[in-house]
XYZ file of C-alpha atoms in Angstrom:
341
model
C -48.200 32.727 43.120
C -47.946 32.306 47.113
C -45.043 33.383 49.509
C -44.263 30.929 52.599
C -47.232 32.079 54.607
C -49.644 30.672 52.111
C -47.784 28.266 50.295
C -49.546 24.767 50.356
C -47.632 21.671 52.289
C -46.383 19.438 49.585
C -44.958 16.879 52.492
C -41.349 16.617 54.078
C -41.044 17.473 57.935
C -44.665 18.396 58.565
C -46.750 16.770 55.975
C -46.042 13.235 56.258
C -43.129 10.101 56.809
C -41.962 8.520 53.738
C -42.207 5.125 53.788
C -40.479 1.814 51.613
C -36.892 1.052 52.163
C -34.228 2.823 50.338
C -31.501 -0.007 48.261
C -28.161 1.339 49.000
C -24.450 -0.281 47.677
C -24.543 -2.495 51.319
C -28.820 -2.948 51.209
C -31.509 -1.459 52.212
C -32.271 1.573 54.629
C -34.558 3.182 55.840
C -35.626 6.446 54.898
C -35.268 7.837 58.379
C -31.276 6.400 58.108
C -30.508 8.835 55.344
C -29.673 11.586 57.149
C -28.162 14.656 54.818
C -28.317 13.504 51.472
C -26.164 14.534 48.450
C -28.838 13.456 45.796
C -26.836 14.181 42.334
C -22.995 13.450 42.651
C -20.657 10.686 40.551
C -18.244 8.603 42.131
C -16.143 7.824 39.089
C -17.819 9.266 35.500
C -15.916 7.430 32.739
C -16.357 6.348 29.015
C -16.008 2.486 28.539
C -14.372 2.446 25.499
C -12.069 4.925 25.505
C -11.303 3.536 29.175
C -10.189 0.197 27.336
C -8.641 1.020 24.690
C -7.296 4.622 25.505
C -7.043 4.819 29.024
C -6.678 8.524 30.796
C -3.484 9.346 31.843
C -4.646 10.764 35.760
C -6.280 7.240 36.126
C -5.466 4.602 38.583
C -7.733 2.133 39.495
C -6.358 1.684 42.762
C -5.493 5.263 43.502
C -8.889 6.500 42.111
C -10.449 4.454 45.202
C -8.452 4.834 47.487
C -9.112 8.793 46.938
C -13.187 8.437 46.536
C -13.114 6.498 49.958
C -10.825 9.235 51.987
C -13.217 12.229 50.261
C -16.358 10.181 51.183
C -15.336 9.622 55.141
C -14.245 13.260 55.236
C -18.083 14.002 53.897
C -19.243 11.711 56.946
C -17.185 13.848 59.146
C -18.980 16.640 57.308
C -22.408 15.338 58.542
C -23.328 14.216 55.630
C -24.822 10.446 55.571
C -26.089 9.411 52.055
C -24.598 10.267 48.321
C -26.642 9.406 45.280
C -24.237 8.098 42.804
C -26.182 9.296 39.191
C -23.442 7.718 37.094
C -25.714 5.516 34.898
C -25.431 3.803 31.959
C -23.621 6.470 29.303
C -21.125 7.686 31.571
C -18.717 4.578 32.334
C -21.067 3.027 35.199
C -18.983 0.420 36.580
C -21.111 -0.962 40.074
C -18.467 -3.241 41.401
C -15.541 -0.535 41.049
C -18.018 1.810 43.325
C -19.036 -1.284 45.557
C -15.215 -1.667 46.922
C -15.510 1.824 47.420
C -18.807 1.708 49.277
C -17.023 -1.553 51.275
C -14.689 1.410 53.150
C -16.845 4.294 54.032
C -19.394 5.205 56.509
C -21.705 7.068 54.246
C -24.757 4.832 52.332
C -24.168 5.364 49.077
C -27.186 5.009 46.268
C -26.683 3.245 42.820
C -29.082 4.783 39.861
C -30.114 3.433 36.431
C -31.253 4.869 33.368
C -29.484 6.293 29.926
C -27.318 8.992 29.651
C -28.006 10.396 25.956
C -28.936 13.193 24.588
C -29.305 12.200 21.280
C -29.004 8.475 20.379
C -28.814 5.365 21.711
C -26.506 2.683 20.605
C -26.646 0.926 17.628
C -27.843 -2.354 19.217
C -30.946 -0.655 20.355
C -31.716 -0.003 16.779
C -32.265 -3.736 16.253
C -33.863 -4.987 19.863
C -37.572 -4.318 20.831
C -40.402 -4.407 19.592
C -41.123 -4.262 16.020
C -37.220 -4.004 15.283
C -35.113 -6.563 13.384
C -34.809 -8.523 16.341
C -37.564 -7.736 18.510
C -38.403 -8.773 21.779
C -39.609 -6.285 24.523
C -37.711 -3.300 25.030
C -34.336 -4.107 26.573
C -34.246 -0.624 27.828
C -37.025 -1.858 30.211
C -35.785 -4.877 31.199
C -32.148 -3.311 32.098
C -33.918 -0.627 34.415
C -36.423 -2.637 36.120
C -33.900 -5.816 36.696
C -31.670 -3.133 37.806
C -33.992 -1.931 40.678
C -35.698 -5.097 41.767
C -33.003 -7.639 40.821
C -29.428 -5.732 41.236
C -26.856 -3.983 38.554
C -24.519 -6.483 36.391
C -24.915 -9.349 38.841
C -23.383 -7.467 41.926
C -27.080 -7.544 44.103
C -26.908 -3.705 44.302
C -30.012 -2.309 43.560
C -30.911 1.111 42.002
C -32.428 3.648 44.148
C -32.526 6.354 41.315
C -33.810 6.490 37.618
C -32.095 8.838 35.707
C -32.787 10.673 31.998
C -31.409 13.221 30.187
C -32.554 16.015 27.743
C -30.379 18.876 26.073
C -29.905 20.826 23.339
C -30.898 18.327 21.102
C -34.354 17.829 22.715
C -37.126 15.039 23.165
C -35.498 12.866 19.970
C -37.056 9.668 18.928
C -34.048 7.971 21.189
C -34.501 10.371 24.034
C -38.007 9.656 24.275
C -37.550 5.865 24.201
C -35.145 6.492 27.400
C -37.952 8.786 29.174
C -41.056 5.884 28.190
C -39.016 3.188 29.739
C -37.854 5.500 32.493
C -41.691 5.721 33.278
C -43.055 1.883 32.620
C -39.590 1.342 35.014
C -40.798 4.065 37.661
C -44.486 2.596 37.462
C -43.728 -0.523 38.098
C -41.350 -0.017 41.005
C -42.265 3.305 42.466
C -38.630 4.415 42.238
C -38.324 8.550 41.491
C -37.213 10.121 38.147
C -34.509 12.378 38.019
C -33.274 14.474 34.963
C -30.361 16.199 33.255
C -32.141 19.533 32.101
C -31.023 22.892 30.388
C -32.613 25.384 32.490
C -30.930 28.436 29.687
C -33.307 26.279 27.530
C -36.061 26.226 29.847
C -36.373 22.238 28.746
C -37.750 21.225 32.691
C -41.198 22.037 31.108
C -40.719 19.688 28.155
C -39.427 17.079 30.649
C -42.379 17.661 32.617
C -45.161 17.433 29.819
C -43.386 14.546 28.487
C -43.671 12.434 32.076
C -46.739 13.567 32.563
C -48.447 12.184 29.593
C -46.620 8.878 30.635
C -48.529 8.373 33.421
C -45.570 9.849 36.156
C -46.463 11.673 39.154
C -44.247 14.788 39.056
C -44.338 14.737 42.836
C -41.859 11.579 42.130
C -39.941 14.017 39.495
C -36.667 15.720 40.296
C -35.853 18.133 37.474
C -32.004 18.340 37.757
C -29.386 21.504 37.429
C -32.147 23.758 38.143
C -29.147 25.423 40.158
C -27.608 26.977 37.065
C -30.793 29.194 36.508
C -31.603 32.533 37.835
C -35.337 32.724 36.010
C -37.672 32.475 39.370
C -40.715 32.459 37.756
C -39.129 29.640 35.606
C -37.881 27.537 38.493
C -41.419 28.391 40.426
C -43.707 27.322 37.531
C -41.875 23.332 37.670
C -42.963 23.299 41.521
C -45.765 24.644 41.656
C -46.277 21.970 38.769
C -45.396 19.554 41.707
C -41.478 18.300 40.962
C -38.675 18.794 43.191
C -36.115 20.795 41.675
C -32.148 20.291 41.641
C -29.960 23.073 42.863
C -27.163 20.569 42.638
C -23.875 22.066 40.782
C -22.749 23.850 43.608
C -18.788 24.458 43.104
C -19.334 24.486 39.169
C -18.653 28.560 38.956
C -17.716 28.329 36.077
C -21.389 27.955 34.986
C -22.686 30.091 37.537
C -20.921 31.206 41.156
C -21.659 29.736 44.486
C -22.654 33.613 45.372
C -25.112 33.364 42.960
C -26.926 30.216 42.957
C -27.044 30.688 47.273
C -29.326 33.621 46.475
C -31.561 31.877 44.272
C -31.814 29.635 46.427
C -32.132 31.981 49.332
C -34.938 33.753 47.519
C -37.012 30.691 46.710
C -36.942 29.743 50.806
C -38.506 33.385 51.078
C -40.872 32.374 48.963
C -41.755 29.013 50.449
C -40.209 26.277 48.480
C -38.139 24.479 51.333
C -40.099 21.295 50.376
C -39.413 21.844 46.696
C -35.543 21.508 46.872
C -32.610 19.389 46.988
C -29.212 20.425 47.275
C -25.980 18.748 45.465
C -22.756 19.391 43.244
C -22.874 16.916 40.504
C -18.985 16.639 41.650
C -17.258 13.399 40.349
C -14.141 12.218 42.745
C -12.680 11.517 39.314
C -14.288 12.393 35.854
C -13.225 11.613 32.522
C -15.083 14.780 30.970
C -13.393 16.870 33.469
C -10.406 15.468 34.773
C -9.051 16.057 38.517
C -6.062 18.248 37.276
C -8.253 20.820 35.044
C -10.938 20.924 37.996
C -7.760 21.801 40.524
C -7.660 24.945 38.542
C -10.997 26.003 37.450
C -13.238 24.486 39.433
C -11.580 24.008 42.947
C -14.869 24.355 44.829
C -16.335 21.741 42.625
C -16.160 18.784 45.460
C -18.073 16.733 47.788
C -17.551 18.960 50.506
C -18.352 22.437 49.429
C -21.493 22.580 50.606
C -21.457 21.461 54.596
C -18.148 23.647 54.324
C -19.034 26.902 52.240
C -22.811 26.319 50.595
C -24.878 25.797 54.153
C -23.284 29.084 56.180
C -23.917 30.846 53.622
C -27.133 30.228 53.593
C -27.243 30.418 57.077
C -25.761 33.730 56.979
C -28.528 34.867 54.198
C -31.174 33.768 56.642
C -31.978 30.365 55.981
C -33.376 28.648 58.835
C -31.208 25.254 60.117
C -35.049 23.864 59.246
C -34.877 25.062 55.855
C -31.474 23.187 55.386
C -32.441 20.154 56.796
C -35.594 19.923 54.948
C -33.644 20.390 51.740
C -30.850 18.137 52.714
C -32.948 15.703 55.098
C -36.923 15.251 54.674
C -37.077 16.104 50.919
C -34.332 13.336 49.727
C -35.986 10.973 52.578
C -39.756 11.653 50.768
C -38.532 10.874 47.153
C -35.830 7.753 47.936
C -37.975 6.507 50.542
C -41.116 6.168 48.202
C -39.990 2.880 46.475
C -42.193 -0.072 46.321
């Protein structure tokens, strides 16, 4: 293993500009625009059909944005410039809600597609693609590529972000279907792969092996909620295997405290990972799962803000460098957004 005086240059500030243009909710950027990025948050996480036909008593359409767009231009005021909305397909993904949302603020915000499963798919999947009752090519595909090079549900805002999910359940014949087109989608468009991983399960390395062997460069990779793990040689082993890794649930203590994950964090800069990391909450300005009343009382650092408020001096205070925060917050985002075709 190396420390930071030996550790190679895998790009960021000094090894390189990213190039492309990154598609935000009002077009596309460039890389160099982004500024701090916030590369796994929700703006609204919902669950279509209980929304219609059982809708959540804390929601209000009208409310609900009105409250994403103050919490977003506070973030601005923050210094924080770009937010990577992950809410894909699976968890209530509603584009044109999050577009009149993107309409008032000053931050870019970043669409995603992809499946959120970690298990099946639904049943119309079962009878579309190839060799299936219906057939045809693999709508899965088609939804994720027409999302990035065409735009989501006919708004014109393109995806930024691919997105897939293993848990508990592991690599199932579903989840795997999600992760193949994930890749065909990613090789065809050059847009980065991130993931929902259980780092107690050590399942990065399964995410890793499986993207591999599809043909993904795991430079392009993201392996997501790396934050909840303490295991350094664990977290270590996926960069030095090349992917980015996501210490993005800051504010979700009750998984792991703020205290801790800073330290982890702290100790990996020591070790010379500042290019290896990304820094987020996977907060939700409202949430279905975990509604805006329950997170008011176990979760109230779970937000937008906690980290240019609490997580960044405290790192600063642990003896982080204001370059290792930027290159976390700035240069690595910039490198994998900015990489699109």
């Amino acid at each position: 293993m190396t420390d930071r005086t030996t550790a190679p240059d895998r790009g960021g500030r000094d090894g390189g500009r990213p190039g492309g243009v990154v598609q935000t909710f009002r077009g596309p950027v460039s890389p160099a625009a982004l500024g701090r990025t916030l590369i796994h948050e929700h703006v609204f996480v919902g669950s279509t059909e209980l929304d219609v036909n059982h809708p959540h008593p804390e929601w209000d359409e009208s409310a609900a944005i009105a409250r994403a767009a103050r919490q977003l231009t506070e973030l601005y005021r923050l210094g924080v410039r770009t937010v990577v909305d992950l809410t894909v397909l699976g968890l209530g993904r509603d584009v044109a809600r999050v577009a009149r949302v993107a309409q008032q603020v000053p931050v870019h915000l970043v669409a995603s597609t992809g499946y959120y499963t970690s298990n099946v798919l639904p049943p119309f999947f079962g009878t579309h693609g190839p060799g299936r009752l219906v057939g045809g090519p693999d709508p899965l595909v088609e939804f994720f590529v027409g999302d990035i090079e065409v735009g989501i549900a006919g708004s014109g805002v393109r995806a930024g972000m691919l997105k897939v999910v293993t848990d508990a359940e592991g690599i199932t014949e579903d989840v795997a279907r999600v992760m193949t087109a994930a890749a065909v989608a990613h090789q065809q468009t050059g847009v980065p792969i991130t993931t929902h991983s259980r780092p107690d399960l050590r399942n990065g390395l399964d995410q890793q092996a499986f993207l591999r062997a599809a043909g993904v460069d795991l430079s392009r990779v993201v392996i997501g909620h790396c934050g909840d793990s303490e295991d350094i040689p664990y977290l270590r082993g996926l960069m030095d295997a090349g992917s980015t890794i996501g210490m993005d649930r800051f504010g979700m203590e009750h998984v792991l405290p703020d205290e801790r994950r800073v330290a982890v964090v702290l100790e990996l800069l020591r070790l010379g990972y500042a290019d290896r990391m990304v820094l987020s909450h996977d907060a939700a300005s409202f949430s279905r799962v975990t509604p805006p009343s329950w997170r008011a009382v176990h979760a109230p650092n779970w937000n937008f803000g906690n980290i240019p408020r609490r997580i960044v001096p405290m790192l600063l205070e642990g003896g982080a460098s204001p370059e290792d925060v930027d290159r976390m917050m700035i240069d690595n985002p910039a490198r994998l957004l900015g990489s699109a075709r």
